[in-house]
PDB file of C-alpha atoms in Angstrom:
ATOM      1  CA  MET A  10      -0.296   0.024  -0.074  1.00 83.00           C
ATOM      2  CA  LYS A  11       0.592   3.260  -0.352  1.00 89.00           C
ATOM      3  CA  ILE A  12       0.743   5.523   2.992  1.00 93.00           C
ATOM      4  CA  LEU A  13       0.987   8.957   3.856  1.00 95.00           C
ATOM      5  CA  LEU A  14       1.881   9.559   7.880  1.00 96.00           C
ATOM      6  CA  LEU A  15       1.707  12.474   9.783  1.00 96.00           C
ATOM      7  CA  GLU A  16       3.812  12.597  13.102  1.00 95.00           C
ATOM      8  CA  ASP A  17       5.586  15.504  14.166  1.00 92.00           C
ATOM      9  CA  GLU A  18       7.689  13.502  16.686  1.00 93.00           C
ATOM     10  CA  ASP A  19      11.064  12.511  14.937  1.00 93.00           C
ATOM     11  CA  THR A  20      11.839   9.336  16.630  1.00 95.00           C
ATOM     12  CA  LEU A  21       8.358   7.852  16.615  1.00 95.00           C
ATOM     13  CA  ARG A  22       7.633   8.834  12.608  1.00 94.00           C
ATOM     14  CA  LYS A  23      11.703   7.453  11.399  1.00 96.00           C
ATOM     15  CA  ASN A  24      10.215   4.434  13.435  1.00 96.00           C
ATOM     16  CA  ILE A  25       6.829   3.666  11.866  1.00 96.00           C
ATOM     17  CA  GLU A  26       8.176   4.809   8.305  1.00 95.00           C
ATOM     18  CA  LYS A  27      11.210   1.727   8.676  1.00 96.00           C
ATOM     19  CA  PHE A  28       9.027  -0.477  10.145  1.00 96.00           C
ATOM     20  CA  LEU A  29       6.216   0.060   7.117  1.00 95.00           C
ATOM     21  CA  THR A  30       8.564   0.076   4.775  1.00 94.00           C
ATOM     22  CA  LEU A  31      10.427  -3.099   5.727  1.00 94.00           C
ATOM     23  CA  LYS A  32       6.773  -4.643   5.467  1.00 91.00           C
ATOM     24  CA  GLY A  33       6.386  -3.592   1.591  1.00 90.00           C
ATOM     25  CA  HIS A  34       4.431  -0.310   1.938  1.00 90.00           C
ATOM     26  CA  SER A  35       5.592   3.078   0.207  1.00 90.00           C
ATOM     27  CA  VAL A  36       5.621   5.283   3.163  1.00 94.00           C
ATOM     28  CA  ASP A  37       5.462   9.294   2.866  1.00 94.00           C
ATOM     29  CA  SER A  38       6.158  11.080   5.586  1.00 94.00           C
ATOM     30  CA  PHE A  39       5.204  14.866   6.880  1.00 95.00           C
ATOM     31  CA  ASP A  40       6.195  16.263  10.121  1.00 93.00           C
ATOM     32  CA  ASP A  41       4.212  19.264   9.602  1.00 92.00           C
ATOM     33  CA  GLY A  42      -0.243  18.936   8.469  1.00 93.00           C
ATOM     34  CA  GLY A  43       0.702  22.665   6.235  1.00 92.00           C
ATOM     35  CA  GLN A  44       3.168  21.244   4.521  1.00 92.00           C
ATOM     36  CA  LEU A  45       1.681  18.173   3.665  1.00 94.00           C
ATOM     37  CA  LEU A  46      -1.399  19.630   2.225  1.00 92.00           C
ATOM     38  CA  LYS A  47       0.981  21.399   0.304  1.00 89.00           C
ATOM     39  CA  ASP A  48       2.956  18.840  -1.041  1.00 88.00           C
ATOM     40  CA  ALA A  49       1.174  15.546  -1.076  1.00 89.00           C
ATOM     41  CA  ASN A  50      -1.374  14.494  -3.096  1.00 84.00           C
ATOM     42  CA  LEU A  51      -4.224  12.898  -1.495  1.00 87.00           C
ATOM     43  CA  PHE A  52      -5.856  11.252  -4.466  1.00 80.00           C
ATOM     44  CA  GLU A  53      -3.119   8.975  -4.670  1.00 80.00           C
ATOM     45  CA  TYR A  54      -2.723   6.907  -1.426  1.00 87.00           C
ATOM     46  CA  ASP A  55      -4.033   3.862   0.435  1.00 86.00           C
ATOM     47  CA  PHE A  56      -3.806   5.201   3.869  1.00 91.00           C
ATOM     48  CA  PHE A  57      -3.370   7.352   6.173  1.00 95.00           C
ATOM     49  CA  ILE A  58      -2.134   7.291   9.408  1.00 96.00           C
ATOM     50  CA  PHE A  59      -2.302  11.033  11.364  1.00 96.00           C
ATOM     51  CA  ASP A  60      -1.385  11.947  14.778  1.00 94.00           C
ATOM     52  CA  ILE A  61      -4.002  15.004  15.559  1.00 91.00           C
ATOM     53  CA  ASN A  62      -1.616  18.145  17.522  1.00 89.00           C
ATOM     54  CA  VAL A  63       0.789  19.020  14.686  1.00 91.00           C
ATOM     55  CA  PRO A  64       1.695  22.013  13.646  1.00 88.00           C
ATOM     56  CA  ASP A  65       0.053  24.327  11.501  1.00 89.00           C
ATOM     57  CA  VAL A  66      -3.168  22.334  10.408  1.00 91.00           C
ATOM     58  CA  ASN A  67      -3.758  19.186  12.982  1.00 91.00           C
ATOM     59  CA  GLY A  68      -5.317  15.647  12.465  1.00 91.00           C
ATOM     60  CA  PHE A  69      -8.952  17.003  12.355  1.00 93.00           C
ATOM     61  CA  GLU A  70      -8.760  19.687  10.587  1.00 94.00           C
ATOM     62  CA  LEU A  71      -6.721  17.391   8.019  1.00 93.00           C
ATOM     63  CA  LEU A  72      -9.086  14.892   8.749  1.00 92.00           C
ATOM     64  CA  ILE A  73     -12.566  17.594   7.446  1.00 93.00           C
ATOM     65  CA  TYR A  74     -10.878  18.291   4.394  1.00 90.00           C
ATOM     66  CA  ILE A  75     -10.377  14.778   3.485  1.00 88.00           C
ATOM     67  CA  LYS A  76     -14.305  14.451   3.227  1.00 85.00           C
ATOM     68  CA  ASP A  77     -14.782  17.791   1.917  1.00 82.00           C
ATOM     69  CA  LYS A  78     -12.601  16.514  -0.678  1.00 77.00           C
ATOM     70  CA  LYS A  79     -15.031  12.904  -0.994  1.00 73.00           C
ATOM     71  CA  ILE A  80     -11.577  11.137  -0.415  1.00 80.00           C
ATOM     72  CA  GLU A  81     -12.532   7.807   1.290  1.00 77.00           C
ATOM     73  CA  THR A  82      -9.484   6.527   2.170  1.00 86.00           C
ATOM     74  CA  PRO A  83      -8.932   4.922   5.831  1.00 89.00           C
ATOM     75  CA  VAL A  84      -7.825   7.025   8.792  1.00 92.00           C
ATOM     76  CA  ILE A  85      -5.807   6.154  11.305  1.00 93.00           C
ATOM     77  CA  PHE A  86      -5.488   8.416  14.274  1.00 93.00           C
ATOM     78  CA  ILE A  87      -2.143   8.147  16.175  1.00 92.00           C
ATOM     79  CA  SER A  88      -1.936  10.246  19.254  1.00 88.00           C
ATOM     80  CA  ALA A  89      -0.963  10.552  23.092  1.00 86.00           C
ATOM     81  CA  MET A  90      -4.501  12.203  23.724  1.00 74.00           C
ATOM     82  CA  ILE A  91      -6.975   9.892  25.665  1.00 66.00           C
ATOM     83  CA  GLY A  92      -9.918  11.781  26.293  1.00 73.00           C
ATOM     84  CA  ILE A  93     -13.047  10.361  25.414  1.00 78.00           C
ATOM     85  CA  GLU A  94     -14.403  13.885  24.273  1.00 83.00           C
ATOM     86  CA  GLU A  95     -11.105  13.782  21.372  1.00 82.00           C
ATOM     87  CA  ILE A  96     -11.857   9.520  20.736  1.00 83.00           C
ATOM     88  CA  THR A  97     -15.421  10.768  19.920  1.00 86.00           C
ATOM     89  CA  LYS A  98     -14.826  13.483  17.744  1.00 87.00           C
ATOM     90  CA  GLY A  99     -12.055  11.848  15.998  1.00 86.00           C
ATOM     91  CA  PHE A 100     -14.725   8.776  14.639  1.00 87.00           C
ATOM     92  CA  GLU A 101     -17.362  11.270  14.438  1.00 88.00           C
ATOM     93  CA  LEU A 102     -15.004  12.878  11.777  1.00 88.00           C
ATOM     94  CA  GLY A 103     -14.966   9.852   9.468  1.00 86.00           C
ATOM     95  CA  CYS A 104     -11.971   8.088  11.250  1.00 89.00           C
ATOM     96  CA  SER A 105     -11.469   4.278  10.725  1.00 86.00           C
ATOM     97  CA  ASP A 106      -9.627   4.092  13.730  1.00 88.00           C
ATOM     98  CA  TYR A 107      -7.526   5.592  16.960  1.00 88.00           C
ATOM     99  CA  LEU A 108      -4.266   4.266  18.258  1.00 88.00           C
ATOM    100  CA  LYS A 109      -3.429   5.260  21.505  1.00 88.00           C
ATOM    101  CA  LYS A 110       0.552   6.073  22.233  1.00 89.00           C
ATOM    102  CA  PRO A 111       2.658   5.016  23.177  1.00 89.00           C
ATOM    103  CA  PHE A 112       1.871   1.606  20.805  1.00 91.00           C
ATOM    104  CA  GLU A 113       3.527  -1.448  19.423  1.00 92.00           C
ATOM    105  CA  LEU A 114       4.203  -0.997  16.028  1.00 95.00           C
ATOM    106  CA  GLU A 115       2.756  -4.217  15.085  1.00 94.00           C
ATOM    107  CA  GLU A 116      -0.098  -3.834  16.379  1.00 93.00           C
ATOM    108  CA  LEU A 117      -0.550  -0.496  14.094  1.00 93.00           C
ATOM    109  CA  GLU A 118      -0.101  -2.949  11.071  1.00 91.00           C
ATOM    110  CA  LEU A 119      -2.871  -5.218  12.445  1.00 90.00           C
ATOM    111  CA  ARG A 120      -5.434  -2.586  12.692  1.00 90.00           C
ATOM    112  CA  MET A 121      -4.725  -1.781   9.270  1.00 90.00           C
ATOM    113  CA  LYS A 122      -4.920  -4.783   7.796  1.00 86.00           C
ATOM    114  CA  ASN A 123      -8.456  -5.640   9.913  1.00 83.00           C
ATOM    115  CA  ILE A 124      -9.453  -1.933   8.486  1.00 83.00           C
ATOM    116  CA  LYS A 125      -8.441  -2.853   4.450  1.00 77.00           C
ATOM    117  CA  ASN A 126     -10.534  -6.280   5.389  1.00 70.00           C
ATOM    118  CA  SER A 127     -13.094  -5.149   6.234  1.00 66.00           C
ATOM    119  CA  PHE A 128     -13.269  -2.521   2.963  1.00 61.00           C
ATOM    120  CA  SER A 129     -12.191  -5.564   0.822  1.00 54.00           C
ATOM    121  CA  THR A 130     -15.798  -7.268   1.821  1.00 45.00           C
ATOM    122  CA  HIS A 131     -17.549  -4.627  -0.812  1.00 52.00           C
ATOM    123  CA  GLU A 132     -14.700  -3.399  -3.120  1.00 73.00           C
ATOM    124  CA  ARG A 133     -16.473  -4.269  -5.992  1.00 80.00           C
ATOM    125  CA  ILE A 134     -18.409  -1.876  -8.343  1.00 85.00           C
ATOM    126  CA  THR A 135     -20.289  -3.114 -11.570  1.00 88.00           C
ATOM    127  CA  LEU A 136     -19.716  -1.695 -14.839  1.00 90.00           C
ATOM    128  CA  PRO A 137     -21.893  -1.246 -17.755  1.00 88.00           C
ATOM    129  CA  ASN A 138     -21.199  -4.896 -19.837  1.00 85.00           C
ATOM    130  CA  GLY A 139     -22.149  -7.487 -17.679  1.00 89.00           C
ATOM    131  CA  LEU A 140     -18.240  -6.512 -15.941  1.00 93.00           C
ATOM    132  CA  VAL A 141     -17.032  -6.307 -12.404  1.00 93.00           C
ATOM    133  CA  TYR A 142     -14.240  -4.235 -10.644  1.00 92.00           C
ATOM    134  CA  ASP A 143     -12.506  -5.611  -7.908  1.00 88.00           C
ATOM    135  CA  PHE A 144     -10.579  -2.951  -6.248  1.00 83.00           C
ATOM    136  CA  SER A 145      -8.393  -5.732  -4.052  1.00 76.00           C
ATOM    137  CA  ALA A 146      -7.127  -7.494  -7.202  1.00 83.00           C
ATOM    138  CA  LYS A 147      -6.944  -4.228  -8.737  1.00 87.00           C
ATOM    139  CA  ALA A 148      -8.728  -6.324 -12.004  1.00 92.00           C
ATOM    140  CA  VAL A 149     -11.678  -6.556 -13.892  1.00 95.00           C
ATOM    141  CA  PHE A 150     -14.182  -8.942 -14.428  1.00 95.00           C
ATOM    142  CA  GLN A 151     -15.967 -10.832 -16.378  1.00 93.00           C
ATOM    143  CA  GLY A 152     -18.128 -13.813 -14.529  1.00 90.00           C
ATOM    144  CA  ASP A 153     -15.144 -15.964 -13.296  1.00 87.00           C
ATOM    145  CA  LYS A 154     -13.062 -14.484 -15.784  1.00 93.00           C
ATOM    146  CA  GLN A 155     -10.595 -11.863 -15.617  1.00 95.00           C
ATOM    147  CA  LEU A 156      -9.710  -9.654 -18.227  1.00 95.00           C
ATOM    148  CA  GLU A 157      -6.420  -8.997 -19.369  1.00 95.00           C
ATOM    149  CA  LEU A 158      -4.962  -5.484 -18.410  1.00 95.00           C
ATOM    150  CA  SER A 159      -1.010  -4.836 -17.992  1.00 94.00           C
ATOM    151  CA  LYS A 160       0.578  -3.881 -14.822  1.00 91.00           C
ATOM    152  CA  LYS A 161       0.587  -0.455 -16.045  1.00 92.00           C
ATOM    153  CA  GLN A 162      -2.949  -0.459 -17.066  1.00 94.00           C
ATOM    154  CA  SER A 163      -3.977  -1.811 -13.874  1.00 93.00           C
ATOM    155  CA  GLU A 164      -2.291   0.950 -11.631  1.00 90.00           C
ATOM    156  CA  ILE A 165      -4.276   3.320 -13.809  1.00 93.00           C
ATOM    157  CA  LEU A 166      -7.317   2.012 -14.066  1.00 94.00           C
ATOM    158  CA  TYR A 167      -7.097   1.764 -10.230  1.00 90.00           C
ATOM    159  CA  ILE A 168      -6.806   5.014  -9.349  1.00 88.00           C
ATOM    160  CA  LEU A 169      -9.166   6.292 -11.942  1.00 91.00           C
ATOM    161  CA  MET A 170     -11.915   3.354  -9.818  1.00 89.00           C
ATOM    162  CA  LYS A 171     -10.762   4.905  -6.503  1.00 82.00           C
ATOM    163  CA  HIS A 172     -12.215   7.847  -7.186  1.00 80.00           C
ATOM    164  CA  HIS A 173     -14.548   7.263 -10.150  1.00 81.00           C
ATOM    165  CA  GLY A 174     -17.351  10.317 -10.642  1.00 82.00           C
ATOM    166  CA  GLN A 175     -14.236  12.551  -9.682  1.00 82.00           C
ATOM    167  CA  VAL A 176     -11.903  14.027 -12.628  1.00 86.00           C
ATOM    168  CA  VAL A 177      -8.255  12.628 -11.856  1.00 86.00           C
ATOM    169  CA  SER A 178      -5.479  14.860 -13.141  1.00 86.00           C
ATOM    170  CA  PHE A 179      -2.963  13.433 -15.395  1.00 86.00           C
ATOM    171  CA  ASP A 180      -0.328  14.069 -12.538  1.00 82.00           C
ATOM    172  CA  THR A 181      -2.329  12.169 -10.570  1.00 83.00           C
ATOM    173  CA  ILE A 182      -2.024   9.221 -12.706  1.00 87.00           C
ATOM    174  CA  ALA A 183       1.478   9.850 -13.488  1.00 85.00           C
ATOM    175  CA  ASP A 184       2.287  10.031  -9.600  1.00 78.00           C
ATOM    176  CA  TYR A 185       0.401   6.699  -8.435  1.00 79.00           C
ATOM    177  CA  ALA A 186       1.266   4.397 -11.704  1.00 81.00           C
ATOM    178  CA  TYR A 187       5.091   5.650 -11.601  1.00 79.00           C
ATOM    179  CA  GLU A 188       8.021   5.959  -9.350  1.00 66.00           C
ATOM    180  CA  ASP A 189       9.630   8.875 -10.840  1.00 65.00           C
ATOM    181  CA  ASP A 190       9.198  11.939 -12.135  1.00 62.00           C
ATOM    182  CA  PHE A 191       7.697  10.527 -15.397  1.00 67.00           C
ATOM    183  CA  ARG A 192       4.837  12.579 -17.336  1.00 66.00           C
ATOM    184  CA  ASP A 193       4.446  11.798 -21.041  1.00 80.00           C
ATOM    185  CA  MET A 194       0.724  12.347 -21.154  1.00 85.00           C
ATOM    186  CA  HIS A 195       1.014  10.449 -24.635  1.00 89.00           C
ATOM    187  CA  THR A 196       1.732   7.165 -22.727  1.00 91.00           C
ATOM    188  CA  ILE A 197      -0.500   7.711 -20.254  1.00 92.00           C
ATOM    189  CA  SER A 198      -3.288   8.167 -23.308  1.00 93.00           C
ATOM    190  CA  SER A 199      -2.426   5.304 -24.817  1.00 94.00           C
ATOM    191  CA  HIS A 200      -2.897   3.144 -21.569  1.00 95.00           C
ATOM    192  CA  ILE A 201      -6.189   4.494 -20.938  1.00 95.00           C
ATOM    193  CA  ARG A 202      -7.164   3.608 -24.796  1.00 95.00           C
ATOM    194  CA  ASP A 203      -6.386   0.020 -24.065  1.00 96.00           C
ATOM    195  CA  ILE A 204      -7.844   0.216 -20.966  1.00 96.00           C
ATOM    196  CA  ARG A 205     -11.074   1.327 -22.758  1.00 95.00           C
ATOM    197  CA  LYS A 206     -10.782  -1.514 -25.380  1.00 95.00           C
ATOM    198  CA  VAL A 207     -11.055  -3.508 -22.465  1.00 94.00           C
ATOM    199  CA  ILE A 208     -14.029  -2.041 -20.663  1.00 94.00           C
ATOM    200  CA  GLY A 209     -15.793   0.027 -23.124  1.00 92.00           C
ATOM    201  CA  ALA A 210     -14.770   3.444 -24.342  1.00 91.00           C
ATOM    202  CA  GLU A 211     -17.625   4.929 -22.555  1.00 92.00           C
ATOM    203  CA  VAL A 212     -16.347   4.566 -19.053  1.00 94.00           C
ATOM    204  CA  ILE A 213     -13.780   6.619 -19.685  1.00 95.00           C
ATOM    205  CA  LYS A 214     -13.910  10.237 -19.957  1.00 94.00           C
ATOM    206  CA  ASN A 215     -11.514  12.829 -21.180  1.00 92.00           C
ATOM    207  CA  VAL A 216     -11.694  16.059 -19.394  1.00 91.00           C
ATOM    208  CA  ARG A 217      -9.992  18.318 -21.960  1.00 88.00           C
ATOM    209  CA  GLY A 218      -6.643  19.435 -20.491  1.00 85.00           C
ATOM    210  CA  VAL A 219      -7.187  17.982 -17.098  1.00 88.00           C
ATOM    211  CA  GLY A 220      -7.113  14.462 -16.729  1.00 91.00           C
ATOM    212  CA  TYR A 221      -9.742  11.202 -16.965  1.00 94.00           C
ATOM    213  CA  LYS A 222     -12.898  10.495 -15.300  1.00 92.00           C
ATOM    214  CA  VAL A 223     -14.836   7.261 -15.042  1.00 92.00           C
ATOM    215  CA  VAL A 224     -18.333   7.687 -15.184  1.00 89.00           C
ATOM    216  CA  PHE A 225     -21.158   4.953 -15.949  1.00 79.00           C
TER     217      PHE A 225
END
């Protein structure tokens, strides 16, 4: 998974980042909420881990911003704040879980797995033409048959499906599907054409000069 971490305590932030990286995840970390909003593309992540008391923009404010943007990526709050009022506020705003400091890193991973498993039970979307998109597999199925997409096409379709109904910019697609500074819109457009041949041209709409949007 691609994870966005916000934690202003240096040692803890580095330990979490190292632990999750060793577990095979990709982690971008920040110690300042304002800097996170400036530099991070929130649409490209699979999981958010936020401390609450951080400089500039706190964890609660970030979650409000994320929900306003209709981003449904799961959020775990990690905080030394143990009052029932803070915990209640976090859940009312839409966080997926709340982990009190100090905690074992293995517990953080376990909670992340449980949340992703609960999401995966309903992460299937019915497409036109009798097709089904499965988020956990990042694949398109017709009945029991998985339709053929290249790895790169699967990544591009995943980020579009994750934000279906919303315009996904070329930069967001490139940031998610490519690890370097790749920005060749022609190559992305070529992949989109091939994806359309599999799922139907009407499913992916081109928003000229901006990006693409899944509609159905």
